[in-house]
PDB file of C-alpha atoms in Angstrom:
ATOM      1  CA  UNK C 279     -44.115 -71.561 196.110  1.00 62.00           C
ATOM      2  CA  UNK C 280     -42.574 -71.643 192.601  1.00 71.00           C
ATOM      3  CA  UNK C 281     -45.489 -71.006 190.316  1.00 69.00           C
ATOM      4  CA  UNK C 282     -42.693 -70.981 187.207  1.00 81.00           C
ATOM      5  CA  UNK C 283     -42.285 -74.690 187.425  1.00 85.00           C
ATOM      6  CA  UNK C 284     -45.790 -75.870 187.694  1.00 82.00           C
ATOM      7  CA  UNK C 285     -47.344 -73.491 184.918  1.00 83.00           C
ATOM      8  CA  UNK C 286     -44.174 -74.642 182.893  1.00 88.00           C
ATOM      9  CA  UNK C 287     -45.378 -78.474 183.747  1.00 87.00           C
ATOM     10  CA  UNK C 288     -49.143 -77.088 182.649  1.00 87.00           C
ATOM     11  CA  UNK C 289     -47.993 -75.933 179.493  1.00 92.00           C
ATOM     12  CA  UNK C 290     -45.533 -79.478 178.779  1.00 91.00           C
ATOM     13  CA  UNK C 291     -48.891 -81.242 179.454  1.00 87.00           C
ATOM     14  CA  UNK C 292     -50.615 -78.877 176.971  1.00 91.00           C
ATOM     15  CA  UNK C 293     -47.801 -79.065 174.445  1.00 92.00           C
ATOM     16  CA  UNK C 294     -48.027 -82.795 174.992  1.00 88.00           C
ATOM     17  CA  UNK C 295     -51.605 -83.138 173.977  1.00 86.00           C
ATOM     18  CA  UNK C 296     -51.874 -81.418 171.333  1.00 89.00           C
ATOM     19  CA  UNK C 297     -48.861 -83.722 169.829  1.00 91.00           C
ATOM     20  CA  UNK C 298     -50.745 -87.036 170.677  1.00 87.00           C
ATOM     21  CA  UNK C 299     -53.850 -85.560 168.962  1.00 84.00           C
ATOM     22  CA  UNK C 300     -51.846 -84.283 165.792  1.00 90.00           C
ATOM     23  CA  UNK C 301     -50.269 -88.061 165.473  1.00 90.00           C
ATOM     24  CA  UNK C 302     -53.731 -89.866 166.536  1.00 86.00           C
ATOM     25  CA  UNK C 303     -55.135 -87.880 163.027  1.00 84.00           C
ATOM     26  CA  UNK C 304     -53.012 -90.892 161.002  1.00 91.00           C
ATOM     27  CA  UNK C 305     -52.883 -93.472 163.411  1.00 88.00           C
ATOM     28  CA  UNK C 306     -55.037 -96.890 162.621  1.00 89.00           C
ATOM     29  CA  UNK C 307     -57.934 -97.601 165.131  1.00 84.00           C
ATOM     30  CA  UNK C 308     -56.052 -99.741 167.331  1.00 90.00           C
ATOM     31  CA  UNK C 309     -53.702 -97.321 167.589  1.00 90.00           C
ATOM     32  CA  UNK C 310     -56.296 -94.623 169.203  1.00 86.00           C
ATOM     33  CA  UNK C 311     -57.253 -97.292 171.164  1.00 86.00           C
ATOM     34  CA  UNK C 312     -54.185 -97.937 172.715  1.00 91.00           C
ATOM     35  CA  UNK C 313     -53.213 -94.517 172.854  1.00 84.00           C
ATOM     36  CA  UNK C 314     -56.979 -93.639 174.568  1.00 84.00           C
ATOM     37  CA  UNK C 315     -56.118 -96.397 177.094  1.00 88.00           C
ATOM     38  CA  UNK C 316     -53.154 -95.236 178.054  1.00 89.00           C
ATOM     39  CA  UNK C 317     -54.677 -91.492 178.472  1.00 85.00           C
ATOM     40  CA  UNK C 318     -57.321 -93.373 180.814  1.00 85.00           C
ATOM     41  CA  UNK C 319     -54.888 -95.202 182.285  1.00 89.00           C
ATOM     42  CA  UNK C 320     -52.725 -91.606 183.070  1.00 86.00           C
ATOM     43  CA  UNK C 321     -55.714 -89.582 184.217  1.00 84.00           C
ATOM     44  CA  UNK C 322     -57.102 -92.446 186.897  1.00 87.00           C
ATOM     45  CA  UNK C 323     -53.472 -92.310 187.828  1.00 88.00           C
ATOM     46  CA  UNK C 324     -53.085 -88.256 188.158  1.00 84.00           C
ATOM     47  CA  UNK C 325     -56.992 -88.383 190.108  1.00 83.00           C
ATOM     48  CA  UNK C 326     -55.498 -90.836 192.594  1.00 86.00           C
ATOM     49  CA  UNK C 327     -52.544 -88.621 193.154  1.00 85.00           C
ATOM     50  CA  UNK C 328     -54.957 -85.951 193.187  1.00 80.00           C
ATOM     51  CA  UNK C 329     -57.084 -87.850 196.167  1.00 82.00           C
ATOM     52  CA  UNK C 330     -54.247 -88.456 197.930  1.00 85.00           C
ATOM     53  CA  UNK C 331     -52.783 -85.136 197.708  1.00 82.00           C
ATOM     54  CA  UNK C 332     -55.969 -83.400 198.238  1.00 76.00           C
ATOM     55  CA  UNK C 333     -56.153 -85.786 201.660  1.00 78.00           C
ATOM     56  CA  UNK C 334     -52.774 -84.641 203.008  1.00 80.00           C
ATOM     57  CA  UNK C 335     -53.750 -81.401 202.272  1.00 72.00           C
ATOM     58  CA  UNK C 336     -56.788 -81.525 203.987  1.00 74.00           C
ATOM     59  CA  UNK C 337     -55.106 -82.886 207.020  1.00 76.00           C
ATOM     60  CA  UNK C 338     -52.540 -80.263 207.084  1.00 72.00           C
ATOM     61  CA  UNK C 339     -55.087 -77.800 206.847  1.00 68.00           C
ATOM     62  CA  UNK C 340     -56.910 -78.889 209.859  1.00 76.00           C
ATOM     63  CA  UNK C 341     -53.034 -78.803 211.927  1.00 80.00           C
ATOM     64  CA  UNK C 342     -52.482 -75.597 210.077  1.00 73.00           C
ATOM     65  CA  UNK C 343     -56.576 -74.384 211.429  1.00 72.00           C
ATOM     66  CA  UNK C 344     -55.997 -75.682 215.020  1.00 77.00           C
ATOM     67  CA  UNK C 345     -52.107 -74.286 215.343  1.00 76.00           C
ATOM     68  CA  UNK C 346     -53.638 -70.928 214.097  1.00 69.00           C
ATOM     69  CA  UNK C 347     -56.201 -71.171 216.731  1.00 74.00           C
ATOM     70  CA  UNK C 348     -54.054 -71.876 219.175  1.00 73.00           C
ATOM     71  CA  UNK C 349     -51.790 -69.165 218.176  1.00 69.00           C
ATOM     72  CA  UNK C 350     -54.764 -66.861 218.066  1.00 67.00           C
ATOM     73  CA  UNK C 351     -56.310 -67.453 221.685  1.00 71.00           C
ATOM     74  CA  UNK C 352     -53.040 -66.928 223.033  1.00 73.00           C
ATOM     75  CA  UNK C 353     -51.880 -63.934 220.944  1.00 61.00           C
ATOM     76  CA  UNK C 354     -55.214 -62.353 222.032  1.00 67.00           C
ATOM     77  CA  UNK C 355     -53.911 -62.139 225.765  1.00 65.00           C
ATOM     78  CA  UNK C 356     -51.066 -60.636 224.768  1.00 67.00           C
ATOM     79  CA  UNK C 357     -52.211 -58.348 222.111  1.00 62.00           C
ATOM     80  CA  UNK C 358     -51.532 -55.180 223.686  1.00 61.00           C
ATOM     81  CA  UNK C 359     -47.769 -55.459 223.770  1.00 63.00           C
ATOM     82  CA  UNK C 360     -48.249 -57.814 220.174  1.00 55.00           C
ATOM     83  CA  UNK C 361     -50.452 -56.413 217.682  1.00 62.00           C
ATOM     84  CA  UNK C 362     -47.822 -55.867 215.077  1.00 66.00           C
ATOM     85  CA  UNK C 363     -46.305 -59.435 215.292  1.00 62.00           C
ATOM     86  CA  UNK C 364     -50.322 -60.725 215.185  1.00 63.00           C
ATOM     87  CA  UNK C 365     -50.545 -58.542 211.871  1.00 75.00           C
ATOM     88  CA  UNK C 366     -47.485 -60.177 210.394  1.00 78.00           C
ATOM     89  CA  UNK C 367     -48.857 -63.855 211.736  1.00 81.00           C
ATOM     90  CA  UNK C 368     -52.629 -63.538 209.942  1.00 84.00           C
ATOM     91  CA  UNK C 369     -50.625 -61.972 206.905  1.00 85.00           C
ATOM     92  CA  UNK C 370     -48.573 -65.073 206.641  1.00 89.00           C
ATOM     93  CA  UNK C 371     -51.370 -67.124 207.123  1.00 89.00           C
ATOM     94  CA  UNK C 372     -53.365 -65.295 204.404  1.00 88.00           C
ATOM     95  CA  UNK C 373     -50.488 -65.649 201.865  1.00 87.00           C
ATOM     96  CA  UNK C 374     -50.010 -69.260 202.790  1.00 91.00           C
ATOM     97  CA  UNK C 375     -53.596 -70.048 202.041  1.00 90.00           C
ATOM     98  CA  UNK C 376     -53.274 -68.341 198.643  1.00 87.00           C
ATOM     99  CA  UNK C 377     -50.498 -70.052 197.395  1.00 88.00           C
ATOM    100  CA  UNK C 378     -52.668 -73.025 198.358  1.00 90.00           C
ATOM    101  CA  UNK C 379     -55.460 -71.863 196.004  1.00 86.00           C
ATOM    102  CA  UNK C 380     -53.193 -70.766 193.186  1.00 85.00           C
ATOM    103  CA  UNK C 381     -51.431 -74.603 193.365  1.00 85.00           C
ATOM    104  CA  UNK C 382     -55.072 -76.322 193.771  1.00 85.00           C
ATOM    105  CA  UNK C 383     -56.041 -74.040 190.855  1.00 84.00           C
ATOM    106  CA  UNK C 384     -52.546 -75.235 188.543  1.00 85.00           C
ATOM    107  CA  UNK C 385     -53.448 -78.911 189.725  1.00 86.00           C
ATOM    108  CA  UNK C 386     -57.044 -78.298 188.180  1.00 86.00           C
ATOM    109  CA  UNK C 387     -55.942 -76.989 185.294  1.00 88.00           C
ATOM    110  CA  UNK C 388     -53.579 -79.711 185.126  1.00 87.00           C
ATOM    111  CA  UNK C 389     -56.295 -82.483 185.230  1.00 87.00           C
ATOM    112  CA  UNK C 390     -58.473 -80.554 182.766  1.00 88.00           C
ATOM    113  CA  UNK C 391     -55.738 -80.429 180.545  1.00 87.00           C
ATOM    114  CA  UNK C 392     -55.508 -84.299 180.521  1.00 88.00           C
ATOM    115  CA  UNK C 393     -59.299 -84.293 180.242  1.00 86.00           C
ATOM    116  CA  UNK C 394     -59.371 -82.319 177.094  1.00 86.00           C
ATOM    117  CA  UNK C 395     -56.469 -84.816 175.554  1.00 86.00           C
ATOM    118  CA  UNK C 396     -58.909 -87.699 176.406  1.00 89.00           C
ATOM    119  CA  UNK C 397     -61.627 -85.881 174.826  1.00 88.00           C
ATOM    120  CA  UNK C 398     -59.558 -85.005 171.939  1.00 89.00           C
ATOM    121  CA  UNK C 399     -58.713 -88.546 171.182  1.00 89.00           C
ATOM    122  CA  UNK C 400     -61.826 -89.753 171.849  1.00 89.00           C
ATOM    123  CA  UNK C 401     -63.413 -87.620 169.130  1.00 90.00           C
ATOM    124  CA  UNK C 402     -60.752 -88.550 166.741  1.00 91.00           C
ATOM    125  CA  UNK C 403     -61.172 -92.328 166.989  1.00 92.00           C
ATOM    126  CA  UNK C 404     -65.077 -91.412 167.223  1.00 94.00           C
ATOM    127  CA  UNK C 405     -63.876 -89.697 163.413  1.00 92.00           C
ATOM    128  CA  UNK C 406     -62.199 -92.207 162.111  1.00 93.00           C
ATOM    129  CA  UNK C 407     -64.754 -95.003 163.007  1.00 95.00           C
ATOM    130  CA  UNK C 408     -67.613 -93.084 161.379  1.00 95.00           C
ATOM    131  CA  UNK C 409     -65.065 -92.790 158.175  1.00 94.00           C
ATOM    132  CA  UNK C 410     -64.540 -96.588 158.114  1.00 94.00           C
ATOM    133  CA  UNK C 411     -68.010 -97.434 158.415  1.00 95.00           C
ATOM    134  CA  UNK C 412     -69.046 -94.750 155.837  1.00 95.00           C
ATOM    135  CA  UNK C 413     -66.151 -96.465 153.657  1.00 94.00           C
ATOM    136  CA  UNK C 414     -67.507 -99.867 154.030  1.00 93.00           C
ATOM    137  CA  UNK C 415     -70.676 -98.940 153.366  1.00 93.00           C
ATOM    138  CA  UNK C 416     -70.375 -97.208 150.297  1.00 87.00           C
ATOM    139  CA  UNK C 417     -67.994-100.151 148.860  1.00 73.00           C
TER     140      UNK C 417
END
């Protein structure tokens, strides 16, 4: 797995939030609101990637489960003359299921990156609202 490119696409997203909040700061109201939309409109687009993804993994998990059963049952007959190619099979299969975890874990991160960026402009349109009607009714 190459962990470099994804925690370099983590920190883009992170780099790229933090520049949509920094130019939301002088944008009008409709502006957040179009820029908020289009946040929405990115996360419910990464979660259904996310489903889907999450689906085919699932599915390849349960081949992956029922291969390594299979592979197990029929090891077990043989492991007198195999243990040391069994030990290199469940050592595979342990590293394979960590890389799994550590590219769930970026794809969390990920989403909770585009999260906070939602939050973020949320709060400053939230701001800038309060200003206005503090503005107007102080006039």
């Amino acid at each position: 797995m190459d962990f470099s490119t994804q925690l370099d696409d983590l920190q883009q997203r992170a780099a790229d939030a933090k520049t949509a909040a920094q130019a939301a700061v002088s944008e009008s109201r409709e502006q957040l609101r179009q820029r908020i939309d289009q946040a929405q409109a990115d996360l419910d687009q990464a979660a259904k990637d996310a489903q889907q993804q999450a689906g085919q993994a699932a599915a390849d998990a349960r081949s992956k489960w029922a291969q390594l059963k299979a592979n197990a049952a029929e090891l077990q007959a043989k492991m007198d003359r195999r243990a040391e190619r069994l030990d290199a099979k469940l050592a595979a299969g342990q590293a394979d299921g960590a890389e799994s975890d550590a590219a769930d874990a970026i794809d969390f991160a990920a989403w909770t990156v585009d999260n906070a960026r939602l939050a973020v402009l949320d709060a400053i349109d939230a701001r800038a609202y309060a200003d206005e009607l503090a503005k107007e009714a102080g006039s």
